[in-house]
Structure formats: structure tokens, C-alpha cells
PDB file of C-alpha atoms and ligand atoms in Angstrom:
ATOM      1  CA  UNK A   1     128.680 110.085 242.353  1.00  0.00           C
ATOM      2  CA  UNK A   2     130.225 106.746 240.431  1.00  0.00           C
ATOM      3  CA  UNK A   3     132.474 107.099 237.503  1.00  0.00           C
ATOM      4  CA  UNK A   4     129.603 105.249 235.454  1.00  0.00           C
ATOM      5  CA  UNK A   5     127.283 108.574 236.770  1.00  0.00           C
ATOM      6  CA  UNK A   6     129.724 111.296 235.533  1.00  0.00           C
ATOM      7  CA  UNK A   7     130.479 109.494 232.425  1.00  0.00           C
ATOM      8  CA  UNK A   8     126.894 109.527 231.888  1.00  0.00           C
ATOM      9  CA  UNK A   9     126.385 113.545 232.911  1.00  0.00           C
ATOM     10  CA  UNK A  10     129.384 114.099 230.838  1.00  0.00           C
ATOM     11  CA  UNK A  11     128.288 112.423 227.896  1.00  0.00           C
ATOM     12  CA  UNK A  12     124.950 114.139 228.148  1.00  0.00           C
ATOM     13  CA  UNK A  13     126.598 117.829 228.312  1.00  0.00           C
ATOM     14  CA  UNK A  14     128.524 117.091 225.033  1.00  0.00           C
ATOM     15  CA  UNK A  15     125.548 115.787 223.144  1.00  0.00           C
ATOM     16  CA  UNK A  16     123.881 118.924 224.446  1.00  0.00           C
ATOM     17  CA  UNK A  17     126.205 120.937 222.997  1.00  0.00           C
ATOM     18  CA  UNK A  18     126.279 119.282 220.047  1.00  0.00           C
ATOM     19  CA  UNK A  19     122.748 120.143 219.911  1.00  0.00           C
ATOM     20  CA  UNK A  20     123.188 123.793 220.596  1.00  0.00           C
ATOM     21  CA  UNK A  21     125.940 124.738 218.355  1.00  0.00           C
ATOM     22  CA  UNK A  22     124.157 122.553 215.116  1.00  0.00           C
ATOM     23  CA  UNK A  23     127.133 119.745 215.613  1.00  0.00           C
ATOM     24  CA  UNK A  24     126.448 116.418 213.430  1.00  0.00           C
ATOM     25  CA  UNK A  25     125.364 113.890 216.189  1.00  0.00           C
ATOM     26  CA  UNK A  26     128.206 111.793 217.124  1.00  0.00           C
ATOM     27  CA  UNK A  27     131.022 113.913 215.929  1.00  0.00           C
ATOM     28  CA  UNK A  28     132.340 114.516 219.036  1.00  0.00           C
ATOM     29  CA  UNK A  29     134.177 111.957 220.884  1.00  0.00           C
ATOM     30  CA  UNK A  30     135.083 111.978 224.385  1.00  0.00           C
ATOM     31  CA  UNK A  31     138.552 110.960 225.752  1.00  0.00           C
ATOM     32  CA  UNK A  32     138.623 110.071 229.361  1.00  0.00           C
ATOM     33  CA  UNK A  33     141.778 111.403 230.963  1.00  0.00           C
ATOM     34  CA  UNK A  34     143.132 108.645 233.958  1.00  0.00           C
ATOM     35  CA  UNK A  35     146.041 110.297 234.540  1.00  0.00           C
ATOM     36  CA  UNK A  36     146.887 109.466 238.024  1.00  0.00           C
ATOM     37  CA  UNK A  37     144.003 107.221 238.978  1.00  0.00           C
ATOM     38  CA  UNK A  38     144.425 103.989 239.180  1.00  0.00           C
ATOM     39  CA  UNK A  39     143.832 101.071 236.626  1.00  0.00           C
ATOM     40  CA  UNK A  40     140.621  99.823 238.685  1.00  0.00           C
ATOM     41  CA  UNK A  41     138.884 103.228 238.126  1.00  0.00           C
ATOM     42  CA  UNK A  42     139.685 103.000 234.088  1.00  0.00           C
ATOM     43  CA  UNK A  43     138.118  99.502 234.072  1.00  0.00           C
ATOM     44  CA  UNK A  44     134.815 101.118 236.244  1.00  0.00           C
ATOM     45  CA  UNK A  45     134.727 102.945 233.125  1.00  0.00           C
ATOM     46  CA  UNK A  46     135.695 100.760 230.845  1.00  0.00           C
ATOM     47  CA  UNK A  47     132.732  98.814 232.245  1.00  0.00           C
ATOM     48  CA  UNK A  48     130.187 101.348 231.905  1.00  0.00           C
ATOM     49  CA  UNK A  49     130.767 101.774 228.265  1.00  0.00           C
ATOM     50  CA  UNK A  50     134.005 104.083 227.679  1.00  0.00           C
ATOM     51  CA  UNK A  51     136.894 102.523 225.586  1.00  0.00           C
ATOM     52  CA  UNK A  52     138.967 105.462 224.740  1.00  0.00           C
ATOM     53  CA  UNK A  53     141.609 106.860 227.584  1.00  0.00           C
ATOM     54  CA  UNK A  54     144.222 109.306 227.707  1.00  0.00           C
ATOM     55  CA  UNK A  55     147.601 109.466 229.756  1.00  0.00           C
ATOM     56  CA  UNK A  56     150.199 111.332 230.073  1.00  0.00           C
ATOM     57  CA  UNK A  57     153.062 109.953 231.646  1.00  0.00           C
ATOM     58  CA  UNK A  58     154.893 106.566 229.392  1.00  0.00           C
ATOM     59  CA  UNK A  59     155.693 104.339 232.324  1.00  0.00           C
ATOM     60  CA  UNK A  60     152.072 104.913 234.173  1.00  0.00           C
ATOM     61  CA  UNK A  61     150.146 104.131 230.847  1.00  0.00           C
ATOM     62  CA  UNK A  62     152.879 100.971 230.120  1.00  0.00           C
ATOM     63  CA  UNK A  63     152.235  99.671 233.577  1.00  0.00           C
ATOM     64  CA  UNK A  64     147.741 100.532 233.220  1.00  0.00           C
ATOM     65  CA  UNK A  65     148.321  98.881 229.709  1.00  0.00           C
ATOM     66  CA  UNK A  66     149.753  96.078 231.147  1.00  0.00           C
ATOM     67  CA  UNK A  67     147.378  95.633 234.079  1.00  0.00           C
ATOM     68  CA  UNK A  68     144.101  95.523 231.670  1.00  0.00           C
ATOM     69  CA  UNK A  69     145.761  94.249 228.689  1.00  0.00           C
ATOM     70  CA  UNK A  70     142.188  92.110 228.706  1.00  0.00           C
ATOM     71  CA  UNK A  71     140.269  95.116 227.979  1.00  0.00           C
ATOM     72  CA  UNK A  72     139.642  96.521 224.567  1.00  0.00           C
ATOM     73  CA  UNK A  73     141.156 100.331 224.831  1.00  0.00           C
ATOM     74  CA  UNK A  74     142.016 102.703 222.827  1.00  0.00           C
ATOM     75  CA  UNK A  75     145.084 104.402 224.147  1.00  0.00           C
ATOM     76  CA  UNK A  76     145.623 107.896 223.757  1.00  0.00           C
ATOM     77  CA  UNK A  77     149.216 109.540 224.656  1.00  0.00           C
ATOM     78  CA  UNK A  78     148.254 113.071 225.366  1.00  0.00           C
ATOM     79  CA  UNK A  79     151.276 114.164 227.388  1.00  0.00           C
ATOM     80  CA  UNK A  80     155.105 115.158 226.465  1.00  0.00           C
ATOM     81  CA  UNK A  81     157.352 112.816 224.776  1.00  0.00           C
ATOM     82  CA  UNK A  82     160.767 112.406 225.070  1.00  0.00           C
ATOM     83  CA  UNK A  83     162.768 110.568 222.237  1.00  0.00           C
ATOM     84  CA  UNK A  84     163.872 108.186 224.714  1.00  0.00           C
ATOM     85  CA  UNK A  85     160.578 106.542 225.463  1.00  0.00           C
ATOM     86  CA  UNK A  86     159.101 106.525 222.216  1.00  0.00           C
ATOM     87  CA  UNK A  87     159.364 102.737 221.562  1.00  0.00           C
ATOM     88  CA  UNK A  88     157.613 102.140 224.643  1.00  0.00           C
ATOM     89  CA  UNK A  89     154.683 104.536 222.833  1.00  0.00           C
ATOM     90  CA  UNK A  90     155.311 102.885 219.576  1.00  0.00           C
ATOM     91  CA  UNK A  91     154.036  99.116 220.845  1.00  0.00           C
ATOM     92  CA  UNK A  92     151.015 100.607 223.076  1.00  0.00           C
ATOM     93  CA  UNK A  93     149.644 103.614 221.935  1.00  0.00           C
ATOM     94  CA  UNK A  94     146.428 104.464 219.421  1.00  0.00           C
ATOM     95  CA  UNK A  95     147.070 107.998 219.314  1.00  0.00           C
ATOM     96  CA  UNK A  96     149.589 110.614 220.055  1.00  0.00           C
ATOM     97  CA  UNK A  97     148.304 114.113 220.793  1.00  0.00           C
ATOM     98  CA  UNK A  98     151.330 115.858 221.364  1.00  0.00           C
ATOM     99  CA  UNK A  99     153.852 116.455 217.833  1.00  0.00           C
ATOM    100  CA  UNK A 100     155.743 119.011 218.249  1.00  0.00           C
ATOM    101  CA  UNK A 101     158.989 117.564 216.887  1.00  0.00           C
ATOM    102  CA  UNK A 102     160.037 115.760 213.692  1.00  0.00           C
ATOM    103  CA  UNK A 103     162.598 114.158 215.234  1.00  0.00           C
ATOM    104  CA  UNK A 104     159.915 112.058 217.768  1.00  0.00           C
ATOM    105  CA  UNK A 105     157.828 111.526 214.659  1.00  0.00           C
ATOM    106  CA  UNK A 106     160.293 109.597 212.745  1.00  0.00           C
ATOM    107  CA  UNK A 107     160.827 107.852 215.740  1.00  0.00           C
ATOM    108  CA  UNK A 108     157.653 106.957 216.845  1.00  0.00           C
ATOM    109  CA  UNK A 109     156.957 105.659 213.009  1.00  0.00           C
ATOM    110  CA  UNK A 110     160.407 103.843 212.676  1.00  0.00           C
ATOM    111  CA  UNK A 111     159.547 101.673 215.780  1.00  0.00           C
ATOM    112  CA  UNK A 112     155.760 101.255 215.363  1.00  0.00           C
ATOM    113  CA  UNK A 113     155.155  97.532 214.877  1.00  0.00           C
ATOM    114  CA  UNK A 114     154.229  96.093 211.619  1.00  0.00           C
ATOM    115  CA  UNK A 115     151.819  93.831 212.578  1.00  0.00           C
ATOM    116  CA  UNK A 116     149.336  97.244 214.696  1.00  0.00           C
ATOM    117  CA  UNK A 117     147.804  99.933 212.354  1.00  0.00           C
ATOM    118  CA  UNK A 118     149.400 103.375 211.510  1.00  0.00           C
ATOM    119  CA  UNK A 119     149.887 105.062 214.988  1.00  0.00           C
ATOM    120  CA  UNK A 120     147.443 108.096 214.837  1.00  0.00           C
ATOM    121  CA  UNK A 121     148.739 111.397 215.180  1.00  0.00           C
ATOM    122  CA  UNK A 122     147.987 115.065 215.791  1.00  0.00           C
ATOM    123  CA  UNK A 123     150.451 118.044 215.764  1.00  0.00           C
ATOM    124  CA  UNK A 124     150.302 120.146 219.597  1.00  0.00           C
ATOM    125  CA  UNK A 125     150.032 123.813 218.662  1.00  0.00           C
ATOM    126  CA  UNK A 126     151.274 126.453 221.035  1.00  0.00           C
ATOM    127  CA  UNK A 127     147.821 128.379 219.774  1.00  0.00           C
ATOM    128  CA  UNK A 128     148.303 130.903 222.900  1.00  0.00           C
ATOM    129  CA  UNK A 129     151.811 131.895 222.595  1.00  0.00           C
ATOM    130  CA  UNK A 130     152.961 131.111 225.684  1.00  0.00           C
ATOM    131  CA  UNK A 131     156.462 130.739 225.752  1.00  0.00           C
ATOM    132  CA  UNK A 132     156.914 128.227 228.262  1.00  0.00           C
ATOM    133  CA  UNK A 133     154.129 126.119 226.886  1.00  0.00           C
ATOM    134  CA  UNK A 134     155.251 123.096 224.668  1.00  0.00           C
ATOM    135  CA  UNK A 135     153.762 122.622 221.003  1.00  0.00           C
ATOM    136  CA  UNK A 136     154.920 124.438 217.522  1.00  0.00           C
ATOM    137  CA  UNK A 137     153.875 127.842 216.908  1.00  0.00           C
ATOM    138  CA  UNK A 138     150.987 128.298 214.493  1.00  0.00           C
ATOM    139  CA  UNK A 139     153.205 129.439 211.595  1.00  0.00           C
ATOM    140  CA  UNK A 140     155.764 126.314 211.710  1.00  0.00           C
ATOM    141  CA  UNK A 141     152.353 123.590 212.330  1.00  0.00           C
ATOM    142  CA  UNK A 142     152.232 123.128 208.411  1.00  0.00           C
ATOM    143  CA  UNK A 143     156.006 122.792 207.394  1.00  0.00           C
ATOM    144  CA  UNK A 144     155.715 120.149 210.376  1.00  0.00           C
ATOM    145  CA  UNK A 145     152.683 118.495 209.007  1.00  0.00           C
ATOM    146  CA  UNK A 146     154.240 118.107 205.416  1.00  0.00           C
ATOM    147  CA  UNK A 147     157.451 116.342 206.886  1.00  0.00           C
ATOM    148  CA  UNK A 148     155.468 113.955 209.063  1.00  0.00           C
ATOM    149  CA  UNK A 149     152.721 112.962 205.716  1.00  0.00           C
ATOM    150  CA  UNK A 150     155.569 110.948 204.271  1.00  0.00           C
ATOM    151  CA  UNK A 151     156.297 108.719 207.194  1.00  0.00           C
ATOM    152  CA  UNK A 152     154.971 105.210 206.673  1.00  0.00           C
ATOM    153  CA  UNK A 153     153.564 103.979 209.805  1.00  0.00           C
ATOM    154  CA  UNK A 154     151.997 107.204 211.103  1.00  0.00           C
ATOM    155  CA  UNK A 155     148.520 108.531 210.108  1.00  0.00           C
ATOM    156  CA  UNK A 156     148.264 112.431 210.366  1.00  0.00           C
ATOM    157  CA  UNK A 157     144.956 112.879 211.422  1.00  0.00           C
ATOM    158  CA  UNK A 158     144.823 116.727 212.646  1.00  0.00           C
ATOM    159  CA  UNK A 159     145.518 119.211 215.896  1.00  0.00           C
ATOM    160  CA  UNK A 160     145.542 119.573 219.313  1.00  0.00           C
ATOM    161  CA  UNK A 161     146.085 121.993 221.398  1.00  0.00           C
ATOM    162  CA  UNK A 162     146.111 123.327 225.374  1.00  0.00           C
ATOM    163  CA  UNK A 163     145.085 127.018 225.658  1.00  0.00           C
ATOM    164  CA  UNK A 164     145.872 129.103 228.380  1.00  0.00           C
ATOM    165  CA  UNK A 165     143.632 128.423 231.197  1.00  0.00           C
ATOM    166  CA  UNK A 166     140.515 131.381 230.718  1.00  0.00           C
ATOM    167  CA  UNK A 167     137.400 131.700 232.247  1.00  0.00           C
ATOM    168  CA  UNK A 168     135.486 134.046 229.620  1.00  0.00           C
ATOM    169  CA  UNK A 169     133.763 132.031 227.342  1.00  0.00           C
ATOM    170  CA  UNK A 170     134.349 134.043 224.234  1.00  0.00           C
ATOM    171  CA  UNK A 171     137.892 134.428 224.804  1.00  0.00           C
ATOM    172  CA  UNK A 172     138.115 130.223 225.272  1.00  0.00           C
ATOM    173  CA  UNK A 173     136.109 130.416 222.040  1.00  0.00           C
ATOM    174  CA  UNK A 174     138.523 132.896 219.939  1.00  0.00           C
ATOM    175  CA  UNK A 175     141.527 130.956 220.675  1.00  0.00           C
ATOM    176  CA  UNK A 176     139.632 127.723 219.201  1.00  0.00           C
ATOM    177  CA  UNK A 177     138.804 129.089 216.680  1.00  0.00           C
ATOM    178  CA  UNK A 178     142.214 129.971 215.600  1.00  0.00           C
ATOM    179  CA  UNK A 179     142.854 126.045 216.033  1.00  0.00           C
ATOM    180  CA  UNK A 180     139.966 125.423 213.623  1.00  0.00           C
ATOM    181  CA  UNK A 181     141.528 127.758 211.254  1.00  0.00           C
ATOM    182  CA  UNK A 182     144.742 126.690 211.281  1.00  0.00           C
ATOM    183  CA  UNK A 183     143.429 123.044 210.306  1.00  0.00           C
ATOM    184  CA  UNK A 184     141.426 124.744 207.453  1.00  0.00           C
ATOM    185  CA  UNK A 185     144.657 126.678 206.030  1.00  0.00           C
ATOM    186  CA  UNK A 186     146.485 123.176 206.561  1.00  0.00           C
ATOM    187  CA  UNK A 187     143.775 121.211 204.528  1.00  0.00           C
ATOM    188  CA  UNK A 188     143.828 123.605 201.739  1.00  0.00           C
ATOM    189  CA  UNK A 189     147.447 124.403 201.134  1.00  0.00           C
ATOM    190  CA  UNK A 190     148.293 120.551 201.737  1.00  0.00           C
ATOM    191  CA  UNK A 191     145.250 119.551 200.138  1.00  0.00           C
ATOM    192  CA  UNK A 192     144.482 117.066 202.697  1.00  0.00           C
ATOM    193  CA  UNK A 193     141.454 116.041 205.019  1.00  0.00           C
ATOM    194  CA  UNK A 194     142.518 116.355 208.312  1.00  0.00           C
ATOM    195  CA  UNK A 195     139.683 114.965 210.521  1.00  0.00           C
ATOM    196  CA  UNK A 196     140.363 116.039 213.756  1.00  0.00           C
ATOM    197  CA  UNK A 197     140.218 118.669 216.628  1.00  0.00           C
ATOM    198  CA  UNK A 198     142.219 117.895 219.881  1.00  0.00           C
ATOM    199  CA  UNK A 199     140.576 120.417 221.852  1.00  0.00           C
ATOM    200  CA  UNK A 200     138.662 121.325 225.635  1.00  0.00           C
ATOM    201  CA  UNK A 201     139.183 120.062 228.656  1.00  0.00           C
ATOM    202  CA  UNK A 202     136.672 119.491 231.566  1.00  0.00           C
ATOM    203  CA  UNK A 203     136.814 123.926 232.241  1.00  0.00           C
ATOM    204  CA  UNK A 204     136.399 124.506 228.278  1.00  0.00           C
ATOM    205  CA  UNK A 205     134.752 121.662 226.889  1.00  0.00           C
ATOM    206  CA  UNK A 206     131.437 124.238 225.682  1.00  0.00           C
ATOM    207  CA  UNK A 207     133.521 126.661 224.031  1.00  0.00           C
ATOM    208  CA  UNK A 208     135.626 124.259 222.001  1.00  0.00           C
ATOM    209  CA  UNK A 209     132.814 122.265 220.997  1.00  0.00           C
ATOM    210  CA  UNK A 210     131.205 125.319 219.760  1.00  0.00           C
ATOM    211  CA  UNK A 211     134.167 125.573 217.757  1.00  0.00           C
ATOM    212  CA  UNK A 212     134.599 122.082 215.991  1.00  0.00           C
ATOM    213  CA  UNK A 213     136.171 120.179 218.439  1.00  0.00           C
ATOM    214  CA  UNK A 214     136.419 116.089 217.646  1.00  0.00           C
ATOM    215  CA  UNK A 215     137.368 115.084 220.795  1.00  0.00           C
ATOM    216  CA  UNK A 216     137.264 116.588 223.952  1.00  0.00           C
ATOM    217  CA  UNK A 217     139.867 115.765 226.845  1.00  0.00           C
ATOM    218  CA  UNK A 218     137.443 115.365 229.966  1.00  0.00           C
ATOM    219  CA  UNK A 219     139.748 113.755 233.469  1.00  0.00           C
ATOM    220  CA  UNK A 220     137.809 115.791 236.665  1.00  0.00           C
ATOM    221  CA  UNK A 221     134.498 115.632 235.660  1.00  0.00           C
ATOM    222  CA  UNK A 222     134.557 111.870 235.060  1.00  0.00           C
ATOM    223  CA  UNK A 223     137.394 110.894 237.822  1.00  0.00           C
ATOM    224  CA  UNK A 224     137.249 113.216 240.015  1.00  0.00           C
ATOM    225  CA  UNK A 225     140.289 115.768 241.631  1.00  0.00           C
ATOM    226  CA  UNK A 226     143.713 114.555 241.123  1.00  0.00           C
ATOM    227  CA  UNK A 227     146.293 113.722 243.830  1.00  0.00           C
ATOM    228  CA  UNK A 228     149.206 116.178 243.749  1.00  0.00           C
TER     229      UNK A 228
HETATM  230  C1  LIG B 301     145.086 116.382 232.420  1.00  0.00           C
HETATM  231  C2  LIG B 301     144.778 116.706 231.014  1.00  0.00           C
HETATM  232  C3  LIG B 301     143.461 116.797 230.564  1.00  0.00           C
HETATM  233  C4  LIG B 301     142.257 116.632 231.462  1.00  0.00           C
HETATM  234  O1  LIG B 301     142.104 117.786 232.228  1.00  0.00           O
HETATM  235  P1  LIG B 301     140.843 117.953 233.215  1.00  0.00           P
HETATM  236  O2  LIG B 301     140.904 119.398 233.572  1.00  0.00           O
HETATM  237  O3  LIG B 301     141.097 117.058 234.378  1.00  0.00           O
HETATM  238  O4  LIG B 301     139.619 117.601 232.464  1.00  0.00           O
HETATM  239  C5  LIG B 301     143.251 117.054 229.225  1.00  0.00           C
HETATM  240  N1  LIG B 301     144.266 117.219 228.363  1.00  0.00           N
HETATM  241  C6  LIG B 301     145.545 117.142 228.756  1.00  0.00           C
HETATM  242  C7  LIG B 301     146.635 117.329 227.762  1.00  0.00           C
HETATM  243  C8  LIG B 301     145.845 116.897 230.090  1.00  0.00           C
HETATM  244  O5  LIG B 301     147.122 116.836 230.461  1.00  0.00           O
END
């Protein structure tokens, strides 16, 4: 199997779930995860028609950024940030997936360019309760979204979140759901339009876009196992 065939099978599961759960066509947009593969396999994909890749680690997406600085991407940071390398995230990055701190916000908006567009940016909620996972707890995402509205060269745009790994369908579906809520709650008492859903990975990609998921997080099915 190529990278241009599982983008393809990929892209055809999502718009069948689209189908199947009465999603408006198009509404869900796939993020291809190239974490640990190399730049060569991003521009296979690149090539067959995917411009939007996440990665998690600063100095591997600086050095892929770099390397295909040609290419038209979208860059999506999806993994944790320390305050130390948020410059670096600042100049490359479309979107960050993982708020969980106002003190990386202001950061990230301080030292965003003037001449590149708002940085996009969702808040990471800890929707499981796991306490070693990282993200904000439900209750604090709002206070956190009302202090990072203000900042001037970030664009709030909604939530994302990693559940605890679960095989059971409806229980991968219940804890979405409490994502999708949480948005709703956010939108109303903030009286904002938050557009988007951070949520399902290659193992839960059904059950979140069941549950209003905007863009699904897919690495395995489209590059395969990851090295250690
Ligand atoms: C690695 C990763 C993914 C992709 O996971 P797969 O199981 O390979 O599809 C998605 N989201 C985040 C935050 C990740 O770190």
C-alpha cells in the first residue's frame, strides 16, 4: 500500500461517515500526522493531494519545515509546548492544538510575526480526567478561552482533545460528546462561534465523527507504524 492509497481509503472512510451520521459534506477535515516519518513521505502526500500535517515535536517540524519550505502546507502543532520553543512555533506554525496554558498563549501571540495571519488555536481539554494527561480540565476550558480572545495575533477557533485510549464504540462516543458540549456551553456563555472539533485519531476516528468532529488526527492509517 502507497501513502497516496491510504490517503485515498482514509479519505473515503471519513466521507462515509460523514454520510452515515448526516455530516454536511466537507465538514470534516483530515490532518495527516508525520510525526516521525520523514520529510520525503510528507511530500508523497503532499503530492497526492494532502496539504495539511501535524507534528508534534518543535525541532522535527522546524527541520521538515525547512526541508519542503517549497511546498504549500499547512502546519499543524499538535504536540506539547514548552514556553521555551514557542518562537520557533510562532514563525512556522498554522495551528496549535494543544492550549493548556495562558502563559504559552501570550507567548505564542507576542512573537507571531506581523506580516503571517493570526496563528490558529484550540484549547487541549483533559475531557477523561486522567491525571497524568496534559490539557485543562473541562471546568477551567472557558475562563482559559476568555483570557486567550483578547490576544491580538491569535485566532481562537475551538477544542481538542486526546481521550483515553477505548475500544467500545459508545464509550469513545460519550466522551466526545462531552467535547461537543463543552464547545456548545463555551459558545453560549462567551457568545462566540467556535468552529472547531480537534478530535479522533486513526482507532476513534468513527466515533468522533459521529460526534461533530472538524478534523480528525489520522498518522497509522496513512503512514504506517511508527519507529519507537
Ligand atoms: C500521534 C498523534 C496522532 C495520530 O495518531 P495515530 O494513532 O497514529 O493516528 C493524533 N493526535 C495526536 C495528538 C498525536 O500525538
Amino acid at each position: 500500500m502507497t501513502i497516496r492509497d491510504n490517503l485515498q481509503i482514509t479519505g473515503s472512510k471519513i466521507n462515509s461517515f460523514i454520510q452515515k451520521y448526516h455530516r454536511q459534506p466537507d465538514s470534516v477535515q483530515l490532518l495527516a500526522v508525520s510525526k516521525k516519518h520523514p520529510a520525503s513521505m510528507i511530500k508523497e502526500a503532499y503530492n497526492s493531494g494532502q496539504s495539511a500535517f501535524g507534528e508534534n515535536y518543535v525541532q522535527e517540524l522546524a527541520d521538515k519545515a525547512e526541508q519542503l519550505s517549497e511546498l504549500d502546507i499547512e502546519w499543524h502543532f499538535i504536540g506539547p509546548l514548552q514556553s521555551n520553543k514557542t518562537k520557533t512555533i510562532a514563525h512556522i506554525a498554522d495551528w496549535v492544538h494543544t492550549i493548556d496554558r495562558l502563559k504559552i498563549a501570550k507567548r505564542l501571540s507576542e512573537q507571531r510575526p506581523a506580516e503571517l495571519k493570526p496563528l490558529s488555536v484550540c484549547v487541549q481539554v483533559n475531557i477523561s480526567g486522567e491525571a497524568s494527561k496534559s490539557g485543562v480540565l473541562p471546568e477551567q476550558a472557558i475562563s482559559l478561552c476568555e483570557q486567550i480572545l483578547p490576544l491580538p495575533n491569535l485566532r481562537l477557533r475551538g477544542l481538542m482533545a486526546i481521550p483515553a485510549p477505548e475500544h467500545n464504540i459508545h464509550k469513545q462516543r460519550a466522551t466526545f460528546a462531552k467535547l461537543a458540549q463543552l464547545k456548545e456551553t463555551i459558545n453560549q456563555q462567551l457568545n462566540l462561534q467556535l468552529d472547531t472539533l480537534s478530535m479522533g485519531m486513526s482507532d476513534d476516528m468513527e466515533a468522533a465523527i459521529a460526534e461533530g468532529a472538524t478534523i480528525v488526527r489520522i498518522g497509522t492509517a496513512i503512514f504506517g507504524i511508527r519507529e519507537a
